[in-house]
PDB file of C-alpha atoms in Angstrom:
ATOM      1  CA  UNK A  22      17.542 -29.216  71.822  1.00  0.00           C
ATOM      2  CA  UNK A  23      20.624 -26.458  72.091  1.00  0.00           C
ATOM      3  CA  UNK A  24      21.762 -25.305  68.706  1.00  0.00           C
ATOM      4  CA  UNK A  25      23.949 -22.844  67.174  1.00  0.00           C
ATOM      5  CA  UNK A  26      22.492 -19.537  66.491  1.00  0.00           C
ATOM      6  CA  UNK A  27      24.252 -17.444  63.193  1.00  0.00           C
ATOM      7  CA  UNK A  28      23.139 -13.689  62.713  1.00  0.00           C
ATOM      8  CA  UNK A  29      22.256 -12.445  59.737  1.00  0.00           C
ATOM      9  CA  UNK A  30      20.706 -15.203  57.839  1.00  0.00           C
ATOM     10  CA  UNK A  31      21.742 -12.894  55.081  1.00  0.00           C
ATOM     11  CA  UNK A  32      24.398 -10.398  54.555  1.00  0.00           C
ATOM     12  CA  UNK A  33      24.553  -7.618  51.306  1.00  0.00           C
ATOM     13  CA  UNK A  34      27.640  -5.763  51.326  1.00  0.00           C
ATOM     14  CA  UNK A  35      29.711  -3.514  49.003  1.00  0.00           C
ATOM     15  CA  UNK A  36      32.683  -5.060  47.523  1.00  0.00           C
ATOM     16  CA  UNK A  37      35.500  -3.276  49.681  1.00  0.00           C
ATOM     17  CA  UNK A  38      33.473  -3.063  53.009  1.00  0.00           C
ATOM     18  CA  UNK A  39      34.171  -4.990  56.368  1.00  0.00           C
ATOM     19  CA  UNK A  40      31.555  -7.463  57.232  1.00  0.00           C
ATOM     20  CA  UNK A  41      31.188  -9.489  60.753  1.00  0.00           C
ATOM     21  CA  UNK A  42      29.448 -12.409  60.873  1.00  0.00           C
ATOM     22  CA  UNK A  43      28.184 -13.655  64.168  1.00  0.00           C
ATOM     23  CA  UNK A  44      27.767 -17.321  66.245  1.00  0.00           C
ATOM     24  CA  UNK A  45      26.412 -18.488  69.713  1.00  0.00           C
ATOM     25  CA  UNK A  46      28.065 -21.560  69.828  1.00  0.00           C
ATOM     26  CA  UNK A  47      25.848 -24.630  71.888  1.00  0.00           C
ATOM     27  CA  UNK A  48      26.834 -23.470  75.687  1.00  0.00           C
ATOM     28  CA  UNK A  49      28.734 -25.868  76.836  1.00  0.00           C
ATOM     29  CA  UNK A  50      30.874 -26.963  73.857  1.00  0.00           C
ATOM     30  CA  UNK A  51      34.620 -25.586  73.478  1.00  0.00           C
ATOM     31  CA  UNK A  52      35.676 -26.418  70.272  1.00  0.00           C
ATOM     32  CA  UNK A  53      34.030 -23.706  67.186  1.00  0.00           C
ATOM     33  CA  UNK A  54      34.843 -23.391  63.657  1.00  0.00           C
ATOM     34  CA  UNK A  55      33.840 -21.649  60.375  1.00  0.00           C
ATOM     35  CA  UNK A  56      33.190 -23.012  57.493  1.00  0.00           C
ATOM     36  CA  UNK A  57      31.897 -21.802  54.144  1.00  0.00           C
ATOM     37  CA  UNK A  58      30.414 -22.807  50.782  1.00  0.00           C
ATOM     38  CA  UNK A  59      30.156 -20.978  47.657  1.00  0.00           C
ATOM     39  CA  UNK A  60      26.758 -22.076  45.920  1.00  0.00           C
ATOM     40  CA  UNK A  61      26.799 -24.881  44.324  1.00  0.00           C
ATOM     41  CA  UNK A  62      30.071 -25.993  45.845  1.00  0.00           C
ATOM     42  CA  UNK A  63      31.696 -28.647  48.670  1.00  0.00           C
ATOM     43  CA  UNK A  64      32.037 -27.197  52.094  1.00  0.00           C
ATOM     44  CA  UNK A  65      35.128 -26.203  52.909  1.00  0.00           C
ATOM     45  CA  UNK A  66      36.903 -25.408  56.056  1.00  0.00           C
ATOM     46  CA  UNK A  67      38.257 -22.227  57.486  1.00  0.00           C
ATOM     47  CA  UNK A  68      39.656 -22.041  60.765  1.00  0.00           C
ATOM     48  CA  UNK A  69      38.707 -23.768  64.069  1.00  0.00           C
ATOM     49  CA  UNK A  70      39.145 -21.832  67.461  1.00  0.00           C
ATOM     50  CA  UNK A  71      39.770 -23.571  71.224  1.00  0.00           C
ATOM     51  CA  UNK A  72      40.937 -21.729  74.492  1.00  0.00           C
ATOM     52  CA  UNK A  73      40.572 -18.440  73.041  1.00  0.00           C
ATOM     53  CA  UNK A  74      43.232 -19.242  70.249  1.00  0.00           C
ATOM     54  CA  UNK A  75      42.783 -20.333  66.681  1.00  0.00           C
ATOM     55  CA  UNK A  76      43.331 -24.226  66.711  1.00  0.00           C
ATOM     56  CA  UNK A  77      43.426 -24.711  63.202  1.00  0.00           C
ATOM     57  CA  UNK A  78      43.241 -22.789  59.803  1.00  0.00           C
ATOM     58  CA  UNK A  79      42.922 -23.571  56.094  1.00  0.00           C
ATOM     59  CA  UNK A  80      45.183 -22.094  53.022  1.00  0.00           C
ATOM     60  CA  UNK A  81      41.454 -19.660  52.611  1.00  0.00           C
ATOM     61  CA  UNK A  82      41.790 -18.281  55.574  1.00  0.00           C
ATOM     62  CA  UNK A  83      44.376 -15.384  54.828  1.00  0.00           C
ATOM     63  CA  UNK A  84      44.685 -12.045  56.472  1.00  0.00           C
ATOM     64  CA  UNK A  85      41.950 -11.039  54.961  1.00  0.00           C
ATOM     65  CA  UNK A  86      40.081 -13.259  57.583  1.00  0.00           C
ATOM     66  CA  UNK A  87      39.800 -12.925  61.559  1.00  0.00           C
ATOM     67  CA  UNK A  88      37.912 -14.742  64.412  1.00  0.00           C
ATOM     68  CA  UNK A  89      37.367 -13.704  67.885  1.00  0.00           C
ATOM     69  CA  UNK A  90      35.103 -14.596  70.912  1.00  0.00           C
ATOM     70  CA  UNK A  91      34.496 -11.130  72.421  1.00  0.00           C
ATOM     71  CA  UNK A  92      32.485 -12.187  75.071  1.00  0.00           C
ATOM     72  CA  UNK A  93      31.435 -15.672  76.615  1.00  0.00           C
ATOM     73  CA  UNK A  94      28.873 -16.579  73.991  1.00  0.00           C
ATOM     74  CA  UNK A  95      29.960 -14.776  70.933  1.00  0.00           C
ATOM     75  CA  UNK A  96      32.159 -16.438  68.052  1.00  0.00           C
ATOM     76  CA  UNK A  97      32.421 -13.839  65.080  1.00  0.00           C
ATOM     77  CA  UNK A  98      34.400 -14.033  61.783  1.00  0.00           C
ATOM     78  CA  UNK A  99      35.583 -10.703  60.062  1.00  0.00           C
ATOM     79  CA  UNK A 100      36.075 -10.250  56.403  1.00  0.00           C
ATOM     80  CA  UNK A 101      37.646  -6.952  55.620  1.00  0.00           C
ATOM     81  CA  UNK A 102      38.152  -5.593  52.193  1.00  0.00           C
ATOM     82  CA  UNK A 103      35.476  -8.133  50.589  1.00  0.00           C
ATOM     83  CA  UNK A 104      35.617  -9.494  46.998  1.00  0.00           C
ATOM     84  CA  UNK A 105      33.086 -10.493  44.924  1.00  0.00           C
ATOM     85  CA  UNK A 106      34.783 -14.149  45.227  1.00  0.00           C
ATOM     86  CA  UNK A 107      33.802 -14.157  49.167  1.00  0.00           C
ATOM     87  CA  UNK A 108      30.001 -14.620  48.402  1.00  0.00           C
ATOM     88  CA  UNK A 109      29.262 -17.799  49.967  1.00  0.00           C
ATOM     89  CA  UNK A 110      27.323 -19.195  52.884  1.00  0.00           C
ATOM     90  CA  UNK A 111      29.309 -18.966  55.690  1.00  0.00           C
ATOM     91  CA  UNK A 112      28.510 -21.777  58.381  1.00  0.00           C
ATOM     92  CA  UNK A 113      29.600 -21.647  61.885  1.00  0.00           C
ATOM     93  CA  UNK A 114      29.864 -24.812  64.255  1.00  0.00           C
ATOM     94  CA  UNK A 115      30.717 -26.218  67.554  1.00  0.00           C
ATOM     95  CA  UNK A 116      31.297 -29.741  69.109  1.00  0.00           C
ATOM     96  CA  UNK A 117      32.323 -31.062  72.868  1.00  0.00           C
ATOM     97  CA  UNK A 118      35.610 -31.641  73.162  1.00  0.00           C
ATOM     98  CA  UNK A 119      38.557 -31.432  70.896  1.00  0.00           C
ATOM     99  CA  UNK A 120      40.986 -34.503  69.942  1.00  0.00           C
ATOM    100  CA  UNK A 121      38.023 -37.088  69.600  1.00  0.00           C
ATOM    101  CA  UNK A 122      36.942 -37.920  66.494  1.00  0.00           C
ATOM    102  CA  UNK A 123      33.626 -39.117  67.589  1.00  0.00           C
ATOM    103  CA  UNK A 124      32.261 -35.666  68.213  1.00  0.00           C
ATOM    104  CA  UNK A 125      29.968 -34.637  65.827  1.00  0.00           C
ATOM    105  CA  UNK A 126      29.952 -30.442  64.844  1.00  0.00           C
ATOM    106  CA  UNK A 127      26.974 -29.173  64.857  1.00  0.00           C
ATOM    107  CA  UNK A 128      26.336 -26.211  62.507  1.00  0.00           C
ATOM    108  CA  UNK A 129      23.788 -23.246  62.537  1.00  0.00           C
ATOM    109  CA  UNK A 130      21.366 -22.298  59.733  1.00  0.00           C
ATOM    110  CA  UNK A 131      24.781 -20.478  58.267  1.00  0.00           C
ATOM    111  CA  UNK A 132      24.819 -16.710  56.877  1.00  0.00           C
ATOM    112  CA  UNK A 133      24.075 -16.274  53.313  1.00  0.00           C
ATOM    113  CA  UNK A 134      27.205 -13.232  52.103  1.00  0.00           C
ATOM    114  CA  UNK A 135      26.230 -11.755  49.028  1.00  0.00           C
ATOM    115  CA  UNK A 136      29.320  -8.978  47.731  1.00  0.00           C
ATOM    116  CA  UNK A 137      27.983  -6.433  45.224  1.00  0.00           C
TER     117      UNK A 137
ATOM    118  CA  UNK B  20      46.475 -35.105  51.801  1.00  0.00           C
ATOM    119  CA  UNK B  21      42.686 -37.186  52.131  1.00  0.00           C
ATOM    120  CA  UNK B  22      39.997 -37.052  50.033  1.00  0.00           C
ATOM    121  CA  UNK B  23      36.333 -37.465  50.298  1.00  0.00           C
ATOM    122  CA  UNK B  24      34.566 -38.564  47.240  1.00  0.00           C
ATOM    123  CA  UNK B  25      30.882 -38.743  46.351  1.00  0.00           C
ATOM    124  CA  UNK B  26      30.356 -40.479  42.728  1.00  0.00           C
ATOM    125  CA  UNK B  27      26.737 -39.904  42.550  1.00  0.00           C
ATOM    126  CA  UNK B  28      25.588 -35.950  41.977  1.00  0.00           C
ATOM    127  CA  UNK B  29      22.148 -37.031  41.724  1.00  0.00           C
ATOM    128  CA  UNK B  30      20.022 -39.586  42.639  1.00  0.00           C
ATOM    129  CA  UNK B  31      16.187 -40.349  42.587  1.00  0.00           C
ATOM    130  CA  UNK B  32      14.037 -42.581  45.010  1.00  0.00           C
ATOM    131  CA  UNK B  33      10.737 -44.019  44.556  1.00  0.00           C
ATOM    132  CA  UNK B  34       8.977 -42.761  48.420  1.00  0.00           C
ATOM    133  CA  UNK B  35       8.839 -46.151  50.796  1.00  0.00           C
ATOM    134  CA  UNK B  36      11.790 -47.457  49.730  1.00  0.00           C
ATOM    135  CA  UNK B  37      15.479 -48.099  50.539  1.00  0.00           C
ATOM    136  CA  UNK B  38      18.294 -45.768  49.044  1.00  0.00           C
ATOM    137  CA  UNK B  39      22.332 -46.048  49.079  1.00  0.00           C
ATOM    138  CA  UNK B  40      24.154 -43.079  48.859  1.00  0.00           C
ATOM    139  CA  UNK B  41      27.772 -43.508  48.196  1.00  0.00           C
ATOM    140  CA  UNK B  42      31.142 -42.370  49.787  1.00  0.00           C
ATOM    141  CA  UNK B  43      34.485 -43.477  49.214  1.00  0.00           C
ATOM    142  CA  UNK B  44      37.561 -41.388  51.104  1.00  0.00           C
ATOM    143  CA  UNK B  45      41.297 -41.877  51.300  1.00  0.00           C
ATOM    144  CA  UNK B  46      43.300 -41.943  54.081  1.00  0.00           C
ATOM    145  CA  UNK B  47      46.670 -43.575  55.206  1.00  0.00           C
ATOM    146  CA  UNK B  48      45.695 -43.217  58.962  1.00  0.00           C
ATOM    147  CA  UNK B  49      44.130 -45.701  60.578  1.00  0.00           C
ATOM    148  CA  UNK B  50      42.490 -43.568  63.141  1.00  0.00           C
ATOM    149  CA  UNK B  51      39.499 -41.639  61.853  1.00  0.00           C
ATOM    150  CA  UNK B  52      35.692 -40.356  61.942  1.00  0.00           C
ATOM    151  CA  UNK B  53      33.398 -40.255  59.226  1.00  0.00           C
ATOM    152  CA  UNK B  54      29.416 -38.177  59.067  1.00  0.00           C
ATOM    153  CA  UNK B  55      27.214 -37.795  57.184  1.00  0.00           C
ATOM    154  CA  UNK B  56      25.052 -34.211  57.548  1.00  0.00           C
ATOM    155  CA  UNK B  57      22.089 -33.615  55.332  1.00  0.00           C
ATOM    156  CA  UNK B  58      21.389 -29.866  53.754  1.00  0.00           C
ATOM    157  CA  UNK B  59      17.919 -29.377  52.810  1.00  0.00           C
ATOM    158  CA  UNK B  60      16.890 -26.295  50.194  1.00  0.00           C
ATOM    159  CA  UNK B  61      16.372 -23.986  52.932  1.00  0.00           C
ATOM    160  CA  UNK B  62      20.380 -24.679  53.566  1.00  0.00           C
ATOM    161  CA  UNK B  63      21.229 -25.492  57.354  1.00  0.00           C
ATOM    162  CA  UNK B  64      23.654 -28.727  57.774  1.00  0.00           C
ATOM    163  CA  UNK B  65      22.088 -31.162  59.812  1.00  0.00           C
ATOM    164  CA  UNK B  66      24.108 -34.138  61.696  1.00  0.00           C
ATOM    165  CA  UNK B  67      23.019 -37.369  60.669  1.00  0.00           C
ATOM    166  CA  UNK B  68      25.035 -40.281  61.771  1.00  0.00           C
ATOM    167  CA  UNK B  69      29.222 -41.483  62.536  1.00  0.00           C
ATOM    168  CA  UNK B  70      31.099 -43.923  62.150  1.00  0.00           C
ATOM    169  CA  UNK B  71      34.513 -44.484  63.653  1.00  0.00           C
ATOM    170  CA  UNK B  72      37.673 -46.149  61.522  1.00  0.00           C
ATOM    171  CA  UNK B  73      37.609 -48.544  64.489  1.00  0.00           C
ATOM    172  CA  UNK B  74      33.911 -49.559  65.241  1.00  0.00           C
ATOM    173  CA  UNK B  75      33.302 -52.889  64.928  1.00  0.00           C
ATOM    174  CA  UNK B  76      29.594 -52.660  64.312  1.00  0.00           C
ATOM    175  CA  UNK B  77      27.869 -50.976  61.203  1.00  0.00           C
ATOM    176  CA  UNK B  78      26.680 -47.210  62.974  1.00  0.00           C
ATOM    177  CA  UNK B  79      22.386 -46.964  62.458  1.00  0.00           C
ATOM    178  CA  UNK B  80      20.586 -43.965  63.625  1.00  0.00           C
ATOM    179  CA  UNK B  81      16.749 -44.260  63.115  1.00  0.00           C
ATOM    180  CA  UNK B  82      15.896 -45.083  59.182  1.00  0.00           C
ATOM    181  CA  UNK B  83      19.588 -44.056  58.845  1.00  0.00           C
ATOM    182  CA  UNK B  84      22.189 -46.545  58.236  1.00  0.00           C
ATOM    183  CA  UNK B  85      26.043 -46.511  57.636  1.00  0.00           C
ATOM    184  CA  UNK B  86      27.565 -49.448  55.515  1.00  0.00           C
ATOM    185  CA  UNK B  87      30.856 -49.350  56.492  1.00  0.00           C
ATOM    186  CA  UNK B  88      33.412 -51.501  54.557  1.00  0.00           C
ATOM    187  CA  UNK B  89      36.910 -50.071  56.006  1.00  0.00           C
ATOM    188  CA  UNK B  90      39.390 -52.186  53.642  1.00  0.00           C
ATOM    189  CA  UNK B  91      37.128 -50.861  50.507  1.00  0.00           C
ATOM    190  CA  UNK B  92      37.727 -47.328  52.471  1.00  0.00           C
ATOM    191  CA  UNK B  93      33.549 -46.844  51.894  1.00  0.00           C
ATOM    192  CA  UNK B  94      31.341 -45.406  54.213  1.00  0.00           C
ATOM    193  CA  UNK B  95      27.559 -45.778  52.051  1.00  0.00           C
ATOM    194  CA  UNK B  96      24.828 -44.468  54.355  1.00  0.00           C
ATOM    195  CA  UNK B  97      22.050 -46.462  53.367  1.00  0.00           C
ATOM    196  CA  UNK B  98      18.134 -44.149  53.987  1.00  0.00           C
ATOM    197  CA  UNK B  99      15.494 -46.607  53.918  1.00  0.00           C
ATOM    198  CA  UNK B 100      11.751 -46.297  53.793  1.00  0.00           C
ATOM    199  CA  UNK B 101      12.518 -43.046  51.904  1.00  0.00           C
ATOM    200  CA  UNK B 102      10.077 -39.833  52.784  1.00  0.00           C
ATOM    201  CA  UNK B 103       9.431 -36.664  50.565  1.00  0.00           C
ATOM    202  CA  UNK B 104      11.188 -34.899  53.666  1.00  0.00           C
ATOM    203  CA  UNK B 105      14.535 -36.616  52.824  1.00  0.00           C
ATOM    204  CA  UNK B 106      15.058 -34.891  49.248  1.00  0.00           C
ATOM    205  CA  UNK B 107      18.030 -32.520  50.521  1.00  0.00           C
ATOM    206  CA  UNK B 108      21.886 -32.869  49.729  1.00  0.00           C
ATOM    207  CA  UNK B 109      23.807 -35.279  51.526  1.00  0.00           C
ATOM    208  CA  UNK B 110      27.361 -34.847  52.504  1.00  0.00           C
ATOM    209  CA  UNK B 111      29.884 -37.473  53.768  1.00  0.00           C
ATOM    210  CA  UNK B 112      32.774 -35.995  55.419  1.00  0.00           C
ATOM    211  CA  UNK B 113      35.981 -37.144  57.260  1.00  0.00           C
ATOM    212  CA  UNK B 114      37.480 -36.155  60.694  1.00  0.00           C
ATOM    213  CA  UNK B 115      40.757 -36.916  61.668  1.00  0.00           C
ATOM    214  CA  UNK B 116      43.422 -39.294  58.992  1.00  0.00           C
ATOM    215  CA  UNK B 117      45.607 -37.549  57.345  1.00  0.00           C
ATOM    216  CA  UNK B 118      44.671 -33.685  58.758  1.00  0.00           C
ATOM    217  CA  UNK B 119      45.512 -35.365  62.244  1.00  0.00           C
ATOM    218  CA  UNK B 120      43.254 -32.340  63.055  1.00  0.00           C
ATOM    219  CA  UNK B 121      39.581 -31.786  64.346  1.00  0.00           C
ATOM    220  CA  UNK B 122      38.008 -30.129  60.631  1.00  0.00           C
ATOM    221  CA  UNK B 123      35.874 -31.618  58.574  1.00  0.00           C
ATOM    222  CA  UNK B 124      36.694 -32.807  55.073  1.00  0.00           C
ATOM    223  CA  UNK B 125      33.681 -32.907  53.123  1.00  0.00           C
ATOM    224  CA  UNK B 126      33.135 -34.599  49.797  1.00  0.00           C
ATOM    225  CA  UNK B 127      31.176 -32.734  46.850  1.00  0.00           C
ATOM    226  CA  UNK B 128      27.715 -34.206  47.712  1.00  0.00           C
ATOM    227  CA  UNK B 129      24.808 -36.281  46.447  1.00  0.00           C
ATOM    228  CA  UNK B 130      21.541 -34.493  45.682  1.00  0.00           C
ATOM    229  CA  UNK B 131      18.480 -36.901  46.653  1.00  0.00           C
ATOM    230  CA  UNK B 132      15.380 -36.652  45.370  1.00  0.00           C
ATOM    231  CA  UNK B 133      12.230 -38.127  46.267  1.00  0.00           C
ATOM    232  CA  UNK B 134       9.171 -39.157  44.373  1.00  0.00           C
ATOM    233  CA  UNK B 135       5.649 -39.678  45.299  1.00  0.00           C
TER     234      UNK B 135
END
């Protein structure tokens, strides 16, 4: 069964550095988004990302934050200038088709960020 | 703005039989999703089952069941014939309502655990 594929399972960075984070999305969905969830928290939404343009975003996702799809397969989030506060698991996902609610996301194994 | 709400933090099941986990959510549009995704210790999100705000019939997905009572604005999924495999968090969350967008609203989570 397809599935979306995150890289690194787990991410240790210096408090100040850039970090990447990177999805394959399930080939032939359109719709991607990032989520994340700070242990022990709910999941929360960050920004979702259709025809090469952000779709959607949340009040978290400042300009601190950036998504891009460099290539055809590729969905990656960028955190520059990370804070402590930004260790979380970061999840990526994909569904079908936007505008119908009965498409389910489908999320990878997510990317542990842990900010010394 | 909607809400997702999951009364029960914790909850423990005898193995073999039936569970009802809980999920209440507020919404003043009547067009909606709602899933349920299940995060195991190891931490990936994993798609269980939906229900649409205008599905006439109860959703059921293998040993997975939704108990859907729209004027009560509850969405229970109901696990039965419980397995040591199912002790993971649950997660209700809501597509569409009040966001009139495609993210997921997620509620805080019920932690199931299951005894031998």
């Amino acid at each position: 069964e397809p599935e979306v594929t995150q890289t690194p399972s787990h991410q240790v960075t210096q408090m100040g550095q850039e970090v990447i984070l990177r999805c394959v999305p399930i080939s032939n969905h359109l719709y991607f988004y990032w989520y994340r969830q700070i242990l022990g928290q709910k999941v929360e939404f960050l920004v979702s990302f259709y025809n090469n343009e952000i779709s959607e975003k949340s009040e978290i996702f400042d300009d601190q934050f950036s998504v891009e799809r460099p290539d055809g397969s590729n969905f990656t989030l960028k955190i520059r200038s990370t804070k402590l506060e930004d260790s979380a698991m970061y999840f990526c996902a994909s569904s079908e088709a936007p505008g119908a609610t009965n498409q389910p996301q489908h999320f990878g194994d997510g990317t542990r960020l842990s900010i010394l | 703005a909607q809400k997702i709400t999951q009364t029960q933090p914790g909850m423990f099941v005898q193995e073999k039989e039936a569970v009802t986990l809980d999920c209440t959510y507020d919404t003043s549009d009547p067009s909606y999703g709602l899933f349920w995704y299940k995060q195991p210790s190891s931490g990936e999100m994993i798609f269980l089952i939906y229900q649409g705000s205008y599905d006439q019939q109860n959703a059921t997905e293998g040993r997975y069941s939704l108990n859907f009572q729209k004027a009560r604005k509850s969405a229970n999924l109901v696990i039965s014939a419980s397995q040591l495999g199912d002790s993971a968090m649950y997660f209700c969350a809501m597509k569409g309502g009040d966001n009139a967008g495609n993210m997921l609203t997620f509620g805080g989570g019920t932690r199931l655990m299951v005894k031998p």
